[in-house]
């Protein structure tokens, strides 16, 4: 076989195999907005986040107040008193920073809470998408909500409503 014939057969096979593949789109934002448990979890996260932020803000405000008081009194303080007040202010700022990291850091309490609340819902949606993809023979399912590379996606291949129905939510 000549090289040209091999290349032609290879490219023809590739073209046929890509034509046989089936694709679908989902809109994960749309799906999650139509799942009440997901919305409740988001509200719960917002509430706890506000509560924890208030705790951090209270410590920061306390440190700012201590600093303002220090500035007003500094001319009347001995070197030892200045050092003690500066150390107390720095300790309060450190406490605020540590609390912020504890709650909002990469492995903080908010991350852990989000994971515990959202993972089961996300897993359920993933399994529904996978089941539909297996049933219909889709080799690829893209999320139109997160992929800005999709310029156009036909509504005919959007399976978002089917996913919601599979999960028991009417739309």
XYZ file of C-alpha atoms in Angstrom:
171
model
C 0.000 0.000 0.000
C 1.267 3.418 -0.809
C 1.630 6.084 1.827
C -0.973 8.263 0.104
C -3.544 5.454 0.163
C -2.831 4.769 3.859
C -3.293 8.450 4.686
C -6.548 8.619 2.743
C -7.919 5.497 4.440
C -6.801 6.744 7.867
C -8.390 10.180 7.403
C -11.588 8.591 6.038
C -11.784 6.270 9.045
C -11.189 9.218 11.416
C -13.896 11.275 9.708
C -16.391 8.393 9.922
C -15.573 7.699 13.555
C -16.048 11.348 14.582
C -19.312 11.546 12.671
C -20.629 8.574 14.617
C -19.952 10.178 17.982
C -22.896 11.716 19.777
C -22.694 14.837 21.898
C -25.015 16.548 24.350
C -25.091 19.762 26.331
C -26.255 20.449 29.866
C -26.635 23.734 31.686
C -25.447 22.958 35.204
C -26.435 26.411 36.497
C -29.987 25.844 35.266
C -30.093 22.352 36.755
C -28.817 23.432 40.176
C -31.191 26.423 40.289
C -34.063 23.990 39.824
C -33.012 21.729 42.702
C -34.464 23.120 45.947
C -31.913 21.286 48.137
C -29.082 23.025 46.272
C -30.657 26.437 46.785
C -31.213 25.674 50.487
C -27.584 24.598 50.828
C -26.435 27.836 49.184
C -28.557 29.873 51.609
C -27.219 27.898 54.563
C -23.653 28.582 53.381
C -24.425 32.284 52.997
C -25.817 32.454 56.530
C -22.867 30.720 58.132
C -20.474 32.823 56.059
C -22.123 36.033 57.276
C -21.969 34.805 60.886
C -18.290 33.901 60.648
C -17.449 37.138 58.843
C -19.116 39.072 61.668
C -16.856 37.288 64.168
C -13.753 38.188 62.125
C -14.962 41.772 61.722
C -15.554 42.075 65.480
C -11.943 41.103 66.213
C -10.642 43.460 63.508
C -12.751 46.305 64.884
C -11.468 45.595 68.365
C -7.884 45.770 67.079
C -8.616 49.072 65.297
C -10.161 50.521 68.457
C -7.139 49.433 70.476
C -4.851 51.124 67.932
C -6.843 54.386 67.994
C -6.748 54.420 71.784
C -3.022 53.750 71.648
C -2.497 56.694 69.284
C -4.407 58.984 71.667
C -2.416 57.837 74.705
C 1.036 57.276 73.183
C 2.527 60.570 74.427
C 1.607 59.686 78.022
C 2.934 56.106 77.982
C 6.286 54.795 79.132
C 8.363 52.651 76.813
C 7.161 49.508 78.616
C 3.520 50.556 78.343
C 3.951 51.359 74.631
C 5.479 47.928 74.024
C 2.708 46.185 75.974
C -0.042 48.022 74.051
C 1.664 47.385 70.692
C 1.976 43.694 71.526
C -1.698 43.537 72.537
C -2.752 45.207 69.278
C -0.595 42.849 67.214
C -1.976 39.856 69.108
C -5.562 40.971 68.399
C -4.752 41.439 64.686
C -3.142 37.999 64.666
C -6.266 36.485 66.253
C -8.438 38.097 63.560
C -6.167 36.792 60.791
C -6.110 33.286 62.282
C -9.892 33.242 62.652
C -10.296 34.408 59.062
C -7.945 31.644 57.861
C -9.770 29.068 60.017
C -13.139 29.960 58.529
C -12.320 31.087 54.998
C -8.904 29.588 54.175
C -8.369 26.987 51.432
C -9.095 24.123 53.853
C -11.223 26.213 56.183
C -14.575 25.540 57.751
C -16.522 27.147 54.886
C -14.796 24.888 52.340
C -15.549 21.826 54.480
C -19.173 22.848 54.962
C -19.608 23.565 51.239
C -18.143 20.168 50.410
C -20.376 18.335 52.874
C -23.528 20.118 51.665
C -22.891 20.280 47.922
C -21.010 17.067 47.112
C -23.990 14.723 47.530
C -26.159 16.908 45.284
C -23.423 17.296 42.674
C -22.799 13.540 42.740
C -26.506 12.851 42.202
C -26.602 15.215 39.209
C -23.402 13.708 37.786
C -24.886 10.207 38.054
C -28.099 11.323 36.327
C -26.092 12.889 33.479
C -23.965 9.746 33.207
C -27.039 7.475 33.149
C -28.651 9.527 30.375
C -25.379 9.632 28.430
C -25.021 5.856 28.704
C -28.673 5.303 27.745
C -28.511 7.566 24.691
C -24.956 6.697 23.660
C -23.398 10.126 24.191
C -19.615 10.030 24.153
C -19.319 13.615 25.371
C -21.541 15.869 27.479
C -20.477 19.493 27.793
C -21.610 22.046 30.356
C -22.762 25.093 28.416
C -22.810 27.189 31.616
C -19.102 26.834 32.369
C -17.492 26.446 28.966
C -17.167 29.762 27.221
C -15.705 27.926 24.238
C -19.209 26.903 23.147
C -20.397 29.568 20.763
C -23.587 27.796 19.755
C -25.278 24.695 21.024
C -28.491 23.455 19.514
C -31.340 23.196 22.026
C -32.007 19.774 20.455
C -28.935 18.331 22.164
C -29.470 20.057 25.542
C -30.430 17.367 28.049
C -30.782 19.649 31.105
C -34.551 19.145 31.448
C -34.127 15.395 31.027
C -31.574 15.404 33.861
C -34.026 17.290 36.096
C -36.802 14.824 35.256
C -34.498 11.896 36.061
C -33.772 13.504 39.433
C -37.512 13.877 40.094
C -37.870 17.607 39.499
C -40.419 18.799 36.999
C -39.560 21.835 34.922
